[in-house]
Short mmCIF file of C-alpha atoms and ligand atoms in Angstrom, two decimals:
data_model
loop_
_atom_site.label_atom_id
_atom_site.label_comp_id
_atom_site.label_asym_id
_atom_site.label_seq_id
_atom_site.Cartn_x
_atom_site.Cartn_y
_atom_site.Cartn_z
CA UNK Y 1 23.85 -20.46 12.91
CA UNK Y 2 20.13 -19.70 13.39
CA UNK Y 3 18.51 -20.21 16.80
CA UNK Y 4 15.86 -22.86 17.74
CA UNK Y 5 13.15 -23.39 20.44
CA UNK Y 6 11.94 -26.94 20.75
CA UNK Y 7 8.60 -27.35 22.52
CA UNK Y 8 7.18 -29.44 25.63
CA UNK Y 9 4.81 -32.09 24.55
CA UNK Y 10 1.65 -30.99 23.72
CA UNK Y 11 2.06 -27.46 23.35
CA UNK Y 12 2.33 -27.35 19.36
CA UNK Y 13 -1.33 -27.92 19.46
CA UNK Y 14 -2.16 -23.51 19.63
CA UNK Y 15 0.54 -23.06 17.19
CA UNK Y 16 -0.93 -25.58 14.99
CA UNK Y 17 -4.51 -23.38 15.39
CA UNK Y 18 -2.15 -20.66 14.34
CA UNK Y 19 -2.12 -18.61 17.67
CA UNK Y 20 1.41 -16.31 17.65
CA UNK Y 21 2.52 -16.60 21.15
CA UNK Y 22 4.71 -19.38 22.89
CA UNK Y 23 4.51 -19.13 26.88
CA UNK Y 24 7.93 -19.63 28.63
CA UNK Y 25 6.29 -22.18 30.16
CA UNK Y 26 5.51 -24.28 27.10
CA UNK Y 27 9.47 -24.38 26.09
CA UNK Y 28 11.69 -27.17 26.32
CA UNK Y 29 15.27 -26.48 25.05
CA UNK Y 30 16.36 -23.33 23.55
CA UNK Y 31 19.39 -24.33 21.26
CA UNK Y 32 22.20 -21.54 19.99
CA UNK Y 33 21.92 -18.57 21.74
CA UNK Y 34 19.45 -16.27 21.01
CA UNK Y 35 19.40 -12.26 21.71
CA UNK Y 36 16.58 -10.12 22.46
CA UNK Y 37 14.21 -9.90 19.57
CA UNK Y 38 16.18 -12.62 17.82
CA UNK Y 39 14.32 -15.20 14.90
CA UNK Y 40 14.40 -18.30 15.89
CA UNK Y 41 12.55 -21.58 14.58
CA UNK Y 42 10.48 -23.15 16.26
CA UNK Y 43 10.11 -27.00 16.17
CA UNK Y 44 7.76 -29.20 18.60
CA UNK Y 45 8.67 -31.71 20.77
CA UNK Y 46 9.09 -34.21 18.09
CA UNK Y 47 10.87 -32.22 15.75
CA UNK Y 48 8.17 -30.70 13.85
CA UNK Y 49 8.86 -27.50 12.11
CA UNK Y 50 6.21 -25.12 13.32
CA UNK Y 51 6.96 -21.29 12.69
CA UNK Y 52 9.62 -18.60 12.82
CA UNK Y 53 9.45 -16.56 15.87
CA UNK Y 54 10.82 -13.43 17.69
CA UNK Y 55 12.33 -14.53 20.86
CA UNK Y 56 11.92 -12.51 24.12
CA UNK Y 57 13.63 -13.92 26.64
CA UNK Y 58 12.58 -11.23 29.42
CA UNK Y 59 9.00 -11.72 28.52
CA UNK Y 60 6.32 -14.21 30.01
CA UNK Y 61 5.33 -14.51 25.95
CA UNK Y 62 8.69 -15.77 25.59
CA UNK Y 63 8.56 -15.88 21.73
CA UNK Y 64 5.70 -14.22 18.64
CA UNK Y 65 5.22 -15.69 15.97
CA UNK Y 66 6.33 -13.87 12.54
CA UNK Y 67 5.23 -16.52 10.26
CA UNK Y 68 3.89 -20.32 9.93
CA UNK Y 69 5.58 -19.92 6.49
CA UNK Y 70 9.70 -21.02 5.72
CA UNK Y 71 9.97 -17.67 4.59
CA UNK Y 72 12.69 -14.97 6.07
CA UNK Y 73 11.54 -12.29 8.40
CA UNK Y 74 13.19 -8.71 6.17
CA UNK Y 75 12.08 -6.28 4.33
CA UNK Y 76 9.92 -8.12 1.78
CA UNK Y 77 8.29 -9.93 4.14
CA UNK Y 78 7.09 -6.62 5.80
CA UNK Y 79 6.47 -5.16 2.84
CA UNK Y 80 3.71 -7.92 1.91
CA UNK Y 81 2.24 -7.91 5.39
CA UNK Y 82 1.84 -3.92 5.23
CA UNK Y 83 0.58 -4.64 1.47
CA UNK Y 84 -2.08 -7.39 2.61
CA UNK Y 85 -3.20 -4.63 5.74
CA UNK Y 86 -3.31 -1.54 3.38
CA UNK Y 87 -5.88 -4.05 0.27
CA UNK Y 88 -7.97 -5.08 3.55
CA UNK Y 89 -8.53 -1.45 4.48
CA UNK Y 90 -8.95 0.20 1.10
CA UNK Y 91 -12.91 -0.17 0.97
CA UNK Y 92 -13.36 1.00 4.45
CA UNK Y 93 -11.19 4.44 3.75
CA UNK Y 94 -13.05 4.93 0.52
CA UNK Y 95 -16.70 4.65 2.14
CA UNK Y 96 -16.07 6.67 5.41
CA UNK Y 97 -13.39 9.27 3.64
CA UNK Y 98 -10.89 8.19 6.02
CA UNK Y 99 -7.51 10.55 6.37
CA UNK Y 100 -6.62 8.55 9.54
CA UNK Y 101 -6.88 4.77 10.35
CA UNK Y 102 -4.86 1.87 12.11
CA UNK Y 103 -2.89 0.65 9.82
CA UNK Y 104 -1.24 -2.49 11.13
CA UNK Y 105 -2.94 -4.07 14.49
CA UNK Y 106 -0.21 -6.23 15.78
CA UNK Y 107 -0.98 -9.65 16.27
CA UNK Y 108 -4.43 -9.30 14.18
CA UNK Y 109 -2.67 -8.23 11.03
CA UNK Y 110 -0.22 -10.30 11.43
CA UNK Y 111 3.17 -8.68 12.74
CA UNK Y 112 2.86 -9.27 16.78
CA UNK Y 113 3.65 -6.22 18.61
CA UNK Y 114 3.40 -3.99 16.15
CA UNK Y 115 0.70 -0.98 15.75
CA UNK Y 116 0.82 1.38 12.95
CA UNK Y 117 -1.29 4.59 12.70
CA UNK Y 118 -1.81 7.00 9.81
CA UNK Y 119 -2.93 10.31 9.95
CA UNK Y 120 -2.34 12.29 6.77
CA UNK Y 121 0.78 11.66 5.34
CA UNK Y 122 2.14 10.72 8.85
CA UNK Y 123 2.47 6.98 9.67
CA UNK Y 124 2.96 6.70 13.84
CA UNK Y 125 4.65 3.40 15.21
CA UNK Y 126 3.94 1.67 18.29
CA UNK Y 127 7.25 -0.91 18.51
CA UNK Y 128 5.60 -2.61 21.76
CA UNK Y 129 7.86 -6.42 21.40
CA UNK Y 130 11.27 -7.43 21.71
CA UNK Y 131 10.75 -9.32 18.01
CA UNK Y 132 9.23 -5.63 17.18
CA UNK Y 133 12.34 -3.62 17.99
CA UNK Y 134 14.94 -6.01 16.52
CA UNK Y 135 12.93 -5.89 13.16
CA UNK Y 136 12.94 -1.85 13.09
CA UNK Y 137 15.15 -1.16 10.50
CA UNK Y 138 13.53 -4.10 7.77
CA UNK Y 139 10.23 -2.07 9.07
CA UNK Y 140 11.06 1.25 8.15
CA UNK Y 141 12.72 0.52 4.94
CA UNK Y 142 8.98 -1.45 4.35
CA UNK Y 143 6.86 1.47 5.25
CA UNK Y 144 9.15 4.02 2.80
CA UNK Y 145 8.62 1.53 -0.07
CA UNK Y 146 4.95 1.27 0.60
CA UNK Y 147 4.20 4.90 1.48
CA UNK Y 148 6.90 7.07 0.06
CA UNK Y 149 5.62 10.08 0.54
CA UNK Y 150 4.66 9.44 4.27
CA UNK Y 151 6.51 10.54 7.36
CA UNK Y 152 7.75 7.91 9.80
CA UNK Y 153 6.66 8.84 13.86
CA UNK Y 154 7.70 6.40 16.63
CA UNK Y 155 5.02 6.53 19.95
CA UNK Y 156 6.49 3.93 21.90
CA UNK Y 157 6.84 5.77 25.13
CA UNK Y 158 4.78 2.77 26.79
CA UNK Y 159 5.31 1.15 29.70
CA UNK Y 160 4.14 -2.49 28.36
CA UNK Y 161 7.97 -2.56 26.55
CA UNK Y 162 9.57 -2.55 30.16
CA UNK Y 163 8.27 -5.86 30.28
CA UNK Y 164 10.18 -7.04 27.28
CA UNK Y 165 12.89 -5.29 28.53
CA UNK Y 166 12.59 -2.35 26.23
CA UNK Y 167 13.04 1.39 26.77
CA UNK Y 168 10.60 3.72 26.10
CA UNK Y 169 11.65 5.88 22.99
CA UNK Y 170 9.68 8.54 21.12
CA UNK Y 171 10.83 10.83 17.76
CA UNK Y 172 11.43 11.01 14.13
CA UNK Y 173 11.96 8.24 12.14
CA UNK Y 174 12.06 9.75 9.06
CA UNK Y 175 10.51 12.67 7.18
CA UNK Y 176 9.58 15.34 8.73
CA UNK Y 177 8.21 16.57 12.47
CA UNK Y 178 4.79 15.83 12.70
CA UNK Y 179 3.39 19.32 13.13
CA UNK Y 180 1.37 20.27 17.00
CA UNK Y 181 -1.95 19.22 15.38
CA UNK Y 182 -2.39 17.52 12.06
CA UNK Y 183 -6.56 17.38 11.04
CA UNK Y 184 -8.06 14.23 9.93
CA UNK Y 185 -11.31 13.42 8.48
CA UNK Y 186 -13.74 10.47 9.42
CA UNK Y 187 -17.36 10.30 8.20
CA UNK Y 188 -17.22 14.28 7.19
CA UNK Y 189 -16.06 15.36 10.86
CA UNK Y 190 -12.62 16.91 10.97
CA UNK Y 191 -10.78 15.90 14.10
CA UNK Y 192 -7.03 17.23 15.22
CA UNK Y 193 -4.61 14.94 16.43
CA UNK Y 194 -1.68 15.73 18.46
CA UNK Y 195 0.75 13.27 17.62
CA UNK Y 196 3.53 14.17 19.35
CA UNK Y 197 1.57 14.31 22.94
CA UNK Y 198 -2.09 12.88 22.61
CA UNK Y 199 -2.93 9.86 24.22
CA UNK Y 200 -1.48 6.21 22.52
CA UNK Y 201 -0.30 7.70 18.70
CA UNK Y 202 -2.66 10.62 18.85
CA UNK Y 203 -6.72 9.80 18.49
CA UNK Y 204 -8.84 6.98 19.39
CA UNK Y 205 -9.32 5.65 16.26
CA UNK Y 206 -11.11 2.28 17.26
CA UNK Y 207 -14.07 4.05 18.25
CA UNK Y 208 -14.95 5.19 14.88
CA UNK Y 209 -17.68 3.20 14.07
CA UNK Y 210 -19.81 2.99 17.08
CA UNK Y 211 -19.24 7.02 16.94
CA UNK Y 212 -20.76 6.92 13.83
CA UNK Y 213 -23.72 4.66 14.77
CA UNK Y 214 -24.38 6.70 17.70
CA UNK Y 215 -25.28 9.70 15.66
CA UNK Y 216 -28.55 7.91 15.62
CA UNK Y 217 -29.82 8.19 18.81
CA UNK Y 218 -29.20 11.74 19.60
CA UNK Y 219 -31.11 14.31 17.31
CA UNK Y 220 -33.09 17.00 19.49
CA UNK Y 221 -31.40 15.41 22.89
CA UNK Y 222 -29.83 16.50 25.49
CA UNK Y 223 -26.27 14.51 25.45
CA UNK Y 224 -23.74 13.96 28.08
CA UNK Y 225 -20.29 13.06 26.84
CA UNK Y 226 -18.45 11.34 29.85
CA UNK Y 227 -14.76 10.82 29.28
CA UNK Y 228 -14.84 12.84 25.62
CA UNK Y 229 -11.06 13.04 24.90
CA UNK Y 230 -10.61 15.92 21.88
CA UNK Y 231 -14.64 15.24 21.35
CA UNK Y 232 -15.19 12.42 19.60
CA UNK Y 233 -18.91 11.41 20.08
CA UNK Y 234 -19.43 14.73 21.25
CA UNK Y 235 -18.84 15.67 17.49
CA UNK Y 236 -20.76 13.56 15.84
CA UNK Y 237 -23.08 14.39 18.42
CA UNK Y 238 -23.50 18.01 17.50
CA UNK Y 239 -23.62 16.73 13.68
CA UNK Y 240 -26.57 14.28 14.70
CA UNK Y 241 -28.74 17.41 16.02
CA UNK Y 242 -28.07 16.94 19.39
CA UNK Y 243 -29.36 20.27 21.59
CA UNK Y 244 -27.16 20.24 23.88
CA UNK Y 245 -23.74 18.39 24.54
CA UNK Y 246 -21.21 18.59 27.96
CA UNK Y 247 -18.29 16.84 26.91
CA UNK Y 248 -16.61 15.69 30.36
CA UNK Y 249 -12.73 14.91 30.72
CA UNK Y 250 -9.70 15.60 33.05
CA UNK Y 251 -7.27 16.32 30.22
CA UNK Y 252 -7.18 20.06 29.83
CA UNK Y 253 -5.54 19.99 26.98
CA UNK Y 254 -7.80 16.93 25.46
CA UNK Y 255 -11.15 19.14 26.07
CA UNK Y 256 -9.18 22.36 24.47
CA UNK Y 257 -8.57 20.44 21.54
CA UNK Y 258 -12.34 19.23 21.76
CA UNK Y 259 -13.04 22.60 21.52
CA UNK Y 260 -11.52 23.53 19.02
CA UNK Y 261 -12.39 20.22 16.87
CA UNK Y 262 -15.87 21.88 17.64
CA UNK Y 263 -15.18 25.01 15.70
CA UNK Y 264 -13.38 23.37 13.11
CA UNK Y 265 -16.48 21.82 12.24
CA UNK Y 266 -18.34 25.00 12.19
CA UNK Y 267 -20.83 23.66 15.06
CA UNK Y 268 -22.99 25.73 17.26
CA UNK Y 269 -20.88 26.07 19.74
CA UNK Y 270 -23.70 27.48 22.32
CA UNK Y 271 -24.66 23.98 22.30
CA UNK Y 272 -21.45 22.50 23.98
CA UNK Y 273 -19.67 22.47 26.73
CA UNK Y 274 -16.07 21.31 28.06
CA UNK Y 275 -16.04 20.54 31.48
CA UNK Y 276 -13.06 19.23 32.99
CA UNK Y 277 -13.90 17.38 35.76
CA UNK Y 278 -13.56 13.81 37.24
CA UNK Y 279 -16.73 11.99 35.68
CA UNK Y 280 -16.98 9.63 38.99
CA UNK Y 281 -17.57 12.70 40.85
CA UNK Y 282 -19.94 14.78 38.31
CA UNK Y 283 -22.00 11.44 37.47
CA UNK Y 284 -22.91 11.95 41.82
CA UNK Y 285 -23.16 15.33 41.61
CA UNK Y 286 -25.57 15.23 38.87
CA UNK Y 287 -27.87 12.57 41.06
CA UNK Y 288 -27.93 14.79 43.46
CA UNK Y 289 -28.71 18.40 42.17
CA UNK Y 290 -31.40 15.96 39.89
CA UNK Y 291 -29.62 17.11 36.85
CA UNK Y 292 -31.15 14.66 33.79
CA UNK Y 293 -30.04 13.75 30.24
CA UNK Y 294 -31.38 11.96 27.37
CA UNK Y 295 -28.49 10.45 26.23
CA UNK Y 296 -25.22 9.49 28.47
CA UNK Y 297 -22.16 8.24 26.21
CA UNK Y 298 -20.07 6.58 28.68
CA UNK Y 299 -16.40 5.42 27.38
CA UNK Y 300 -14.41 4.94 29.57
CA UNK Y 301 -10.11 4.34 29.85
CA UNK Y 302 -9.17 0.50 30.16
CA UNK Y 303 -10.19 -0.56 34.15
CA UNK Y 304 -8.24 -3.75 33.59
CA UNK Y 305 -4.85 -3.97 32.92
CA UNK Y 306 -4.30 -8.15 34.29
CA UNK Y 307 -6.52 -10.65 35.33
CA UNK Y 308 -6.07 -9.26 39.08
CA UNK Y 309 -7.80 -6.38 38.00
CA UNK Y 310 -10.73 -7.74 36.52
CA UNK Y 311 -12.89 -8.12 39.81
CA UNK Y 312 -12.17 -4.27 40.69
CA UNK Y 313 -13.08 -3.80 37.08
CA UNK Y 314 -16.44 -5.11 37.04
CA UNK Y 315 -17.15 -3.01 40.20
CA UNK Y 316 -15.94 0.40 38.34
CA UNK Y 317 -17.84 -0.59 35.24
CA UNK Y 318 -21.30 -1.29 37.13
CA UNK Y 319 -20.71 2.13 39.73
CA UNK Y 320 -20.40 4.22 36.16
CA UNK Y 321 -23.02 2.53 34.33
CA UNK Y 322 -25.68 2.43 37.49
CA UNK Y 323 -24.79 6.44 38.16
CA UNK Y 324 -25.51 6.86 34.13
CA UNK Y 325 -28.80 4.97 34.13
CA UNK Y 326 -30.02 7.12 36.98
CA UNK Y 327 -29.45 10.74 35.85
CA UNK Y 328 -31.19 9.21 32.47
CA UNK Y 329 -34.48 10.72 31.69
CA UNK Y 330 -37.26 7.71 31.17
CA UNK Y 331 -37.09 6.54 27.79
CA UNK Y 332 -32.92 7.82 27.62
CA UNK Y 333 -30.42 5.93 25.84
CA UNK Y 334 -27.30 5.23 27.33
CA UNK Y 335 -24.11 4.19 25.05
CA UNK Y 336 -21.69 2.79 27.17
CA UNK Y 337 -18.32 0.57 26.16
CA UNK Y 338 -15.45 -1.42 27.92
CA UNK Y 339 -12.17 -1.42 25.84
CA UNK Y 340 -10.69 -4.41 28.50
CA UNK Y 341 -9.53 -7.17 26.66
CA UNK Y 342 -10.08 -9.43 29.73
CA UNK Y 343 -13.62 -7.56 29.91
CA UNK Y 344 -16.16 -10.06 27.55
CA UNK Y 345 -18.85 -9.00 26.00
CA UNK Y 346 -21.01 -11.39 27.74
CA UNK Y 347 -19.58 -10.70 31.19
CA UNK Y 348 -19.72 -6.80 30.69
CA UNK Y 349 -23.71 -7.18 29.75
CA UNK Y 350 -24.38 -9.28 32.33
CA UNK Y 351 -22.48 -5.76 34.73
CA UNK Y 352 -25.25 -3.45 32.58
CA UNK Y 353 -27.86 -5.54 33.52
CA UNK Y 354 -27.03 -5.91 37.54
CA UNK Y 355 -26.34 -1.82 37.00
CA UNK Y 356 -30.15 -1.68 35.89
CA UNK Y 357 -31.44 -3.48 38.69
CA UNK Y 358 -29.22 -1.51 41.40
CA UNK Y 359 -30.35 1.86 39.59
CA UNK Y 360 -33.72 0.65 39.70
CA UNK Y 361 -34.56 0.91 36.17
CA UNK Y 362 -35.83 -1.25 33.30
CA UNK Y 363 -33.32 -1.33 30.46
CA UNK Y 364 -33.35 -2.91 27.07
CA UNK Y 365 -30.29 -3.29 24.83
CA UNK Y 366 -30.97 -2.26 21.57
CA UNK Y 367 -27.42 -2.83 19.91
CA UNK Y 368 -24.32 -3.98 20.16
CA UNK Y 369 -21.15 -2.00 19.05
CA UNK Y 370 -17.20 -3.41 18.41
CA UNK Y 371 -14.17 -1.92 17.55
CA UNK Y 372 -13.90 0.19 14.03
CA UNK Y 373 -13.06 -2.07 11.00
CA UNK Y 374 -9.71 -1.12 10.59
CA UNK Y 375 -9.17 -2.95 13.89
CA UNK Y 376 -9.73 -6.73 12.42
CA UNK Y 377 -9.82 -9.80 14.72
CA UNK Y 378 -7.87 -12.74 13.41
CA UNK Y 379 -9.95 -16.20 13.81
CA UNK Y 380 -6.65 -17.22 15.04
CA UNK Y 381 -6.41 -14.44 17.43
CA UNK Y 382 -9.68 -14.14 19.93
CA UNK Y 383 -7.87 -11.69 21.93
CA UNK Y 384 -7.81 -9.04 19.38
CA UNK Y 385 -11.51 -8.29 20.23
CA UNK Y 386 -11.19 -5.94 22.92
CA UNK Y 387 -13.40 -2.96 22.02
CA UNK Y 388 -17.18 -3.59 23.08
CA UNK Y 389 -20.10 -1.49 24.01
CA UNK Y 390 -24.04 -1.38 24.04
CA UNK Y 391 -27.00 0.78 23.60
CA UNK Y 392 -29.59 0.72 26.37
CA UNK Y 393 -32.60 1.96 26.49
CA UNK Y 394 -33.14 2.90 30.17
CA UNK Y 395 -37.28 3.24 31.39
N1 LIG K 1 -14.40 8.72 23.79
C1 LIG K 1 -13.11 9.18 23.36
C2 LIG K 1 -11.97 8.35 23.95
C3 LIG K 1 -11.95 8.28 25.45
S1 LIG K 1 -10.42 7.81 26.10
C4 LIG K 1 -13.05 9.22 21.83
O1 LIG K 1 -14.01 8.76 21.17
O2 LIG K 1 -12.06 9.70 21.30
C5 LIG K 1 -10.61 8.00 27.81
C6 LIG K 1 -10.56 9.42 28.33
O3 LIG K 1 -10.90 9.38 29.71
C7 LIG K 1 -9.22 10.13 28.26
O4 LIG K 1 -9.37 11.32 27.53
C8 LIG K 1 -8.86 10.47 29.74
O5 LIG K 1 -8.30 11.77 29.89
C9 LIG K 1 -10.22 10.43 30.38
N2 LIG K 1 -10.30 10.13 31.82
C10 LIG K 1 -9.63 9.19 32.52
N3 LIG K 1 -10.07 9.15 33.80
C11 LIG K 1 -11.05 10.08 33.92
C12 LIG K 1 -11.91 10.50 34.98
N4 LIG K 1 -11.85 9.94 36.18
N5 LIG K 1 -12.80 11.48 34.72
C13 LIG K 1 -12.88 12.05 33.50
N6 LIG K 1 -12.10 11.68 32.45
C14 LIG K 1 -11.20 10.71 32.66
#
C-alpha cells in the first residue's frame, strides 16, 4: 500500500503556489509507514490531493516534492525531467560552446535534491536528499537512456546528506573513471576540471556568465583575482588584455591547476601570478605596503551556511569589500559577489555601500551580475537565486 502525509490546516496554500518542500512542522498524520526516501502522496487537511513526495523523516524538510502531477516517480518520469533540462539548455551550449554545464539544478529543474554536472562525456551527480538516494537506480537508468555515451560520476561526499541521514559516498557509477583532469571549454577558454577531487563536482560552473561579462572591464589593467580557484576570472582576465593578473587562493593544488589552465590557453604567462595565500590577510597587507590595483575580483566561498550565520556574514562581506575598495586605484572597478542563499541582493548592496563609506570612497554600481543560465530559478522556487554580485566603480 502506498504511503500518505495529510497536512495541518492551512499549509496546502505553498504547495498550491507549487513550492516542493513540506516542513515537519506543517504535517498532520503520516498514514502507512514510510522509509527513508519513500513516495508518498500528499493530501491537505481536507483531503485534497496535492503532490507526490519523497519523504525524509530525519530531515526538518520532512518531504520534496517530485511532482504536482498523478504520475509515478521511475524511470520515465526522470527521463522527461532530464529531457525538459537538456531542450532548456541547448541554446545556451550552442552560443557560449559549452563542453561543461549544470545539467539538472535540483529543486529549480525540477527533481529536489538533485544536481547534475557535465563535463565532456562525464555526467557528475550530487544525490544531496533522502527522496534523491531512494530514486538512484530509476536515475541512472534515465541518464544512460538520455546520454548513452556519457560516464556516470557520483560527488556526494557532502556533509548536507548527514542531515537526511545519508552517508557520504563518492565513485563510479557507470562508464569509465573520470580521468585526473578532463578540459572543458566555455566562451573559447579551456579550463581543467578535477572531478574526482576539485571542489563540489569539479569547477564553478555558476560563475560563467558574470566571468564572461567581466572581461569588459579589464583590458590594459592591473587585476587582482582574490579567491581564483583553478583561475577562472583570472582567465578570462588574461583573454580581456589585462596587464597584469595575481590570482590569490589557499588551495595549492586549485592555483597549480590555475596555472596550468593558464598555459593551456597559451597566455602570457609573465603576466600572472599564483599566490597562495589567505586573501583576508594579503587584502591588509596590500593597504599597508600601498600596493594598488585597477580591478579587484572578489568571490568569495559561501559566509552563510543558516540564518545564525547571516549577521557574521554581513560583517565578512563588508571587511572584504571595504579592504578591496581601498587598495583600488581612483576610477578602479571592483567585481565582487555573494553566493549565500540567505545573502539578498538588496541586503548585500546595501553591505557594498556601508563598505564605501567605511573605506572612504565614492562608489557607483554599474551592473548587476546572477548566476550562469544553466542555473535557472523556478518562479515557484525564490530560493534558487543564490548567486549575486556587482560592479563598482570605486572614486
Ligand atoms: N572564482 C572562482 C571560484 C571561487 S570558489 C571561479 O570562478 O572558479 C572560492 C575559493 O576560495 C576556493 O578556491 C577556496 O580554496 C578559496 N578560499 C577559501 N577561503 C580562502 C581564504 N581565506 N583565502 C584565500 N582563498 C580562500
Amino acid at each position: 500500500m502506498s504511503s500518505a502525509i495529510y497536512l495541518v490546516k492551512g499549509r496546502e496554500k505553498s504547495l498550491l503556489r507549487r513550492h516542493p518542500w513540506i516542513f515537519s512542522r506543517g504535517i498532520q498524520k503520516v498514514e502507512g509507514n514510510p522509509e527513508l526516501g519513500d513516495t508518498v502522496d500528499v493530501f491537505s487537511n481536507q483531503g485534497q490531493w496535492l503532490a507526490k513526495a519523497a519523504y525524509s523523516p530525519q530531515s526538518q524538510i520532512r518531504a520534496r516534492v517530485w511532482s504536482f502531477e498523478k504520475e509515478e516517480i521511475n524511470t520515465e518520469f526522470f527521463i522527461k525531467r532530464l529531457e525538459e533540462a537538456q531542450a532548456m539548455r541547448e541554446s545556451i551550449i550552442v552560443r557560449g560552446g559549452l563542453s561543461g554545464y549544470r545539467l539538472i539544478a535540483g529543486e529549480s529543474d525540477g527533481l529536489p535534491g538533485i544536481t547534475i554536472d557535465r563535463y565532456q562525456d562525464f555526467l557528475v551527480c550530487q544525490l544531496l536528499s533522502a527522496g534523491a538516494e531512494a530514486q538512484r537506480e530509476s536515475l541512472l537508468n534515465a541518464l544512460k537512456h538520455v546520454y548513452p555515451t556519457c560516464s556516470i560520476y557520483e560527488r556526494s561526499d557532502v556533509s548536507v546528506r548527514k542531515k537526511e541521514g545519508l552517508k557520504e559516498r563518492q565513485g563510479v557509477l557507470h562508464g569509465d573513471t573520470p580521468p585526473d583532469v578532463v578540459v572543458i571549454e566555455e566562451n573559447g577558454i579551456k579550463i581543467q576540471v578535477d572531478i574526482k577531487s576539485g571542489h563540489k563536482t569539479g569547477f564553478y560552473l555558476d560563475q560563467r556568465d558574470s566571468r564572461e561579462l567581466s572581461m569588459k572591464y579589464v583590458n590594459g589593467k592591473t587585476v587582482l583575482n582574490c579567491f581564483s580557484y583553478t583561475g577562472g576570472f583570472g582567465l578570462y582576465a588574461l583573454k580581456g588584455g589585462a596587464s597584469q593578473v595575481i590570482n590569490a587562493d589557499v588551495s595549492q593544488p586549485a592555483l597549480d591547476n590555475a596555472k596550468a589552465n593558464a598555459e593551456l590557453n597559451g597566455f602570457d604567462l609573465s603576466k600572472a601570478e599564483f599566490l597562495n595565500a589567505d586573501v583576508f590577510k594579503l587584502l591588509r597587507e596590500y593597504r599597508e605596503k600601498g600596493v594598488k590595483f585597477d580591478v579587484v575580483i572578489m568571490d568569495p566561498p559561501k559566509f552563510a551556511e543558516s540564518k545564525a550565520q547571516l549577521n557574521g556574514a554581513c560583517r565578512g562581506y563588508k571587511d572584504i569589500n571595504m579592504l578591496a575598495m581601498q587598495i583600488l586605484n581612483p576610477g578602479g572597478t571592483l567585481l565582487t559577489y555573494s553566493c549565500s542563499g540567505l545573502m539578498e541582493q538588496n541586503l548585500f548592496q546595501k553591505i557594498l555601500a556601508d563598505a564605501a563609506l567605511d573605506a572612504g570612497r565614492r562608489m557607483q554600481f554599474i551592473e548587476r551580475f546572477s548566476q550562469a543560465a544553466d542555473h535557472p530559478v523556478d518562479s515557484a522556487y525564490p530560493e534558487g537565486f543564490y548567486l549575486k554580485g556587482f560592479a563598482c566603480q570605486v572614486n
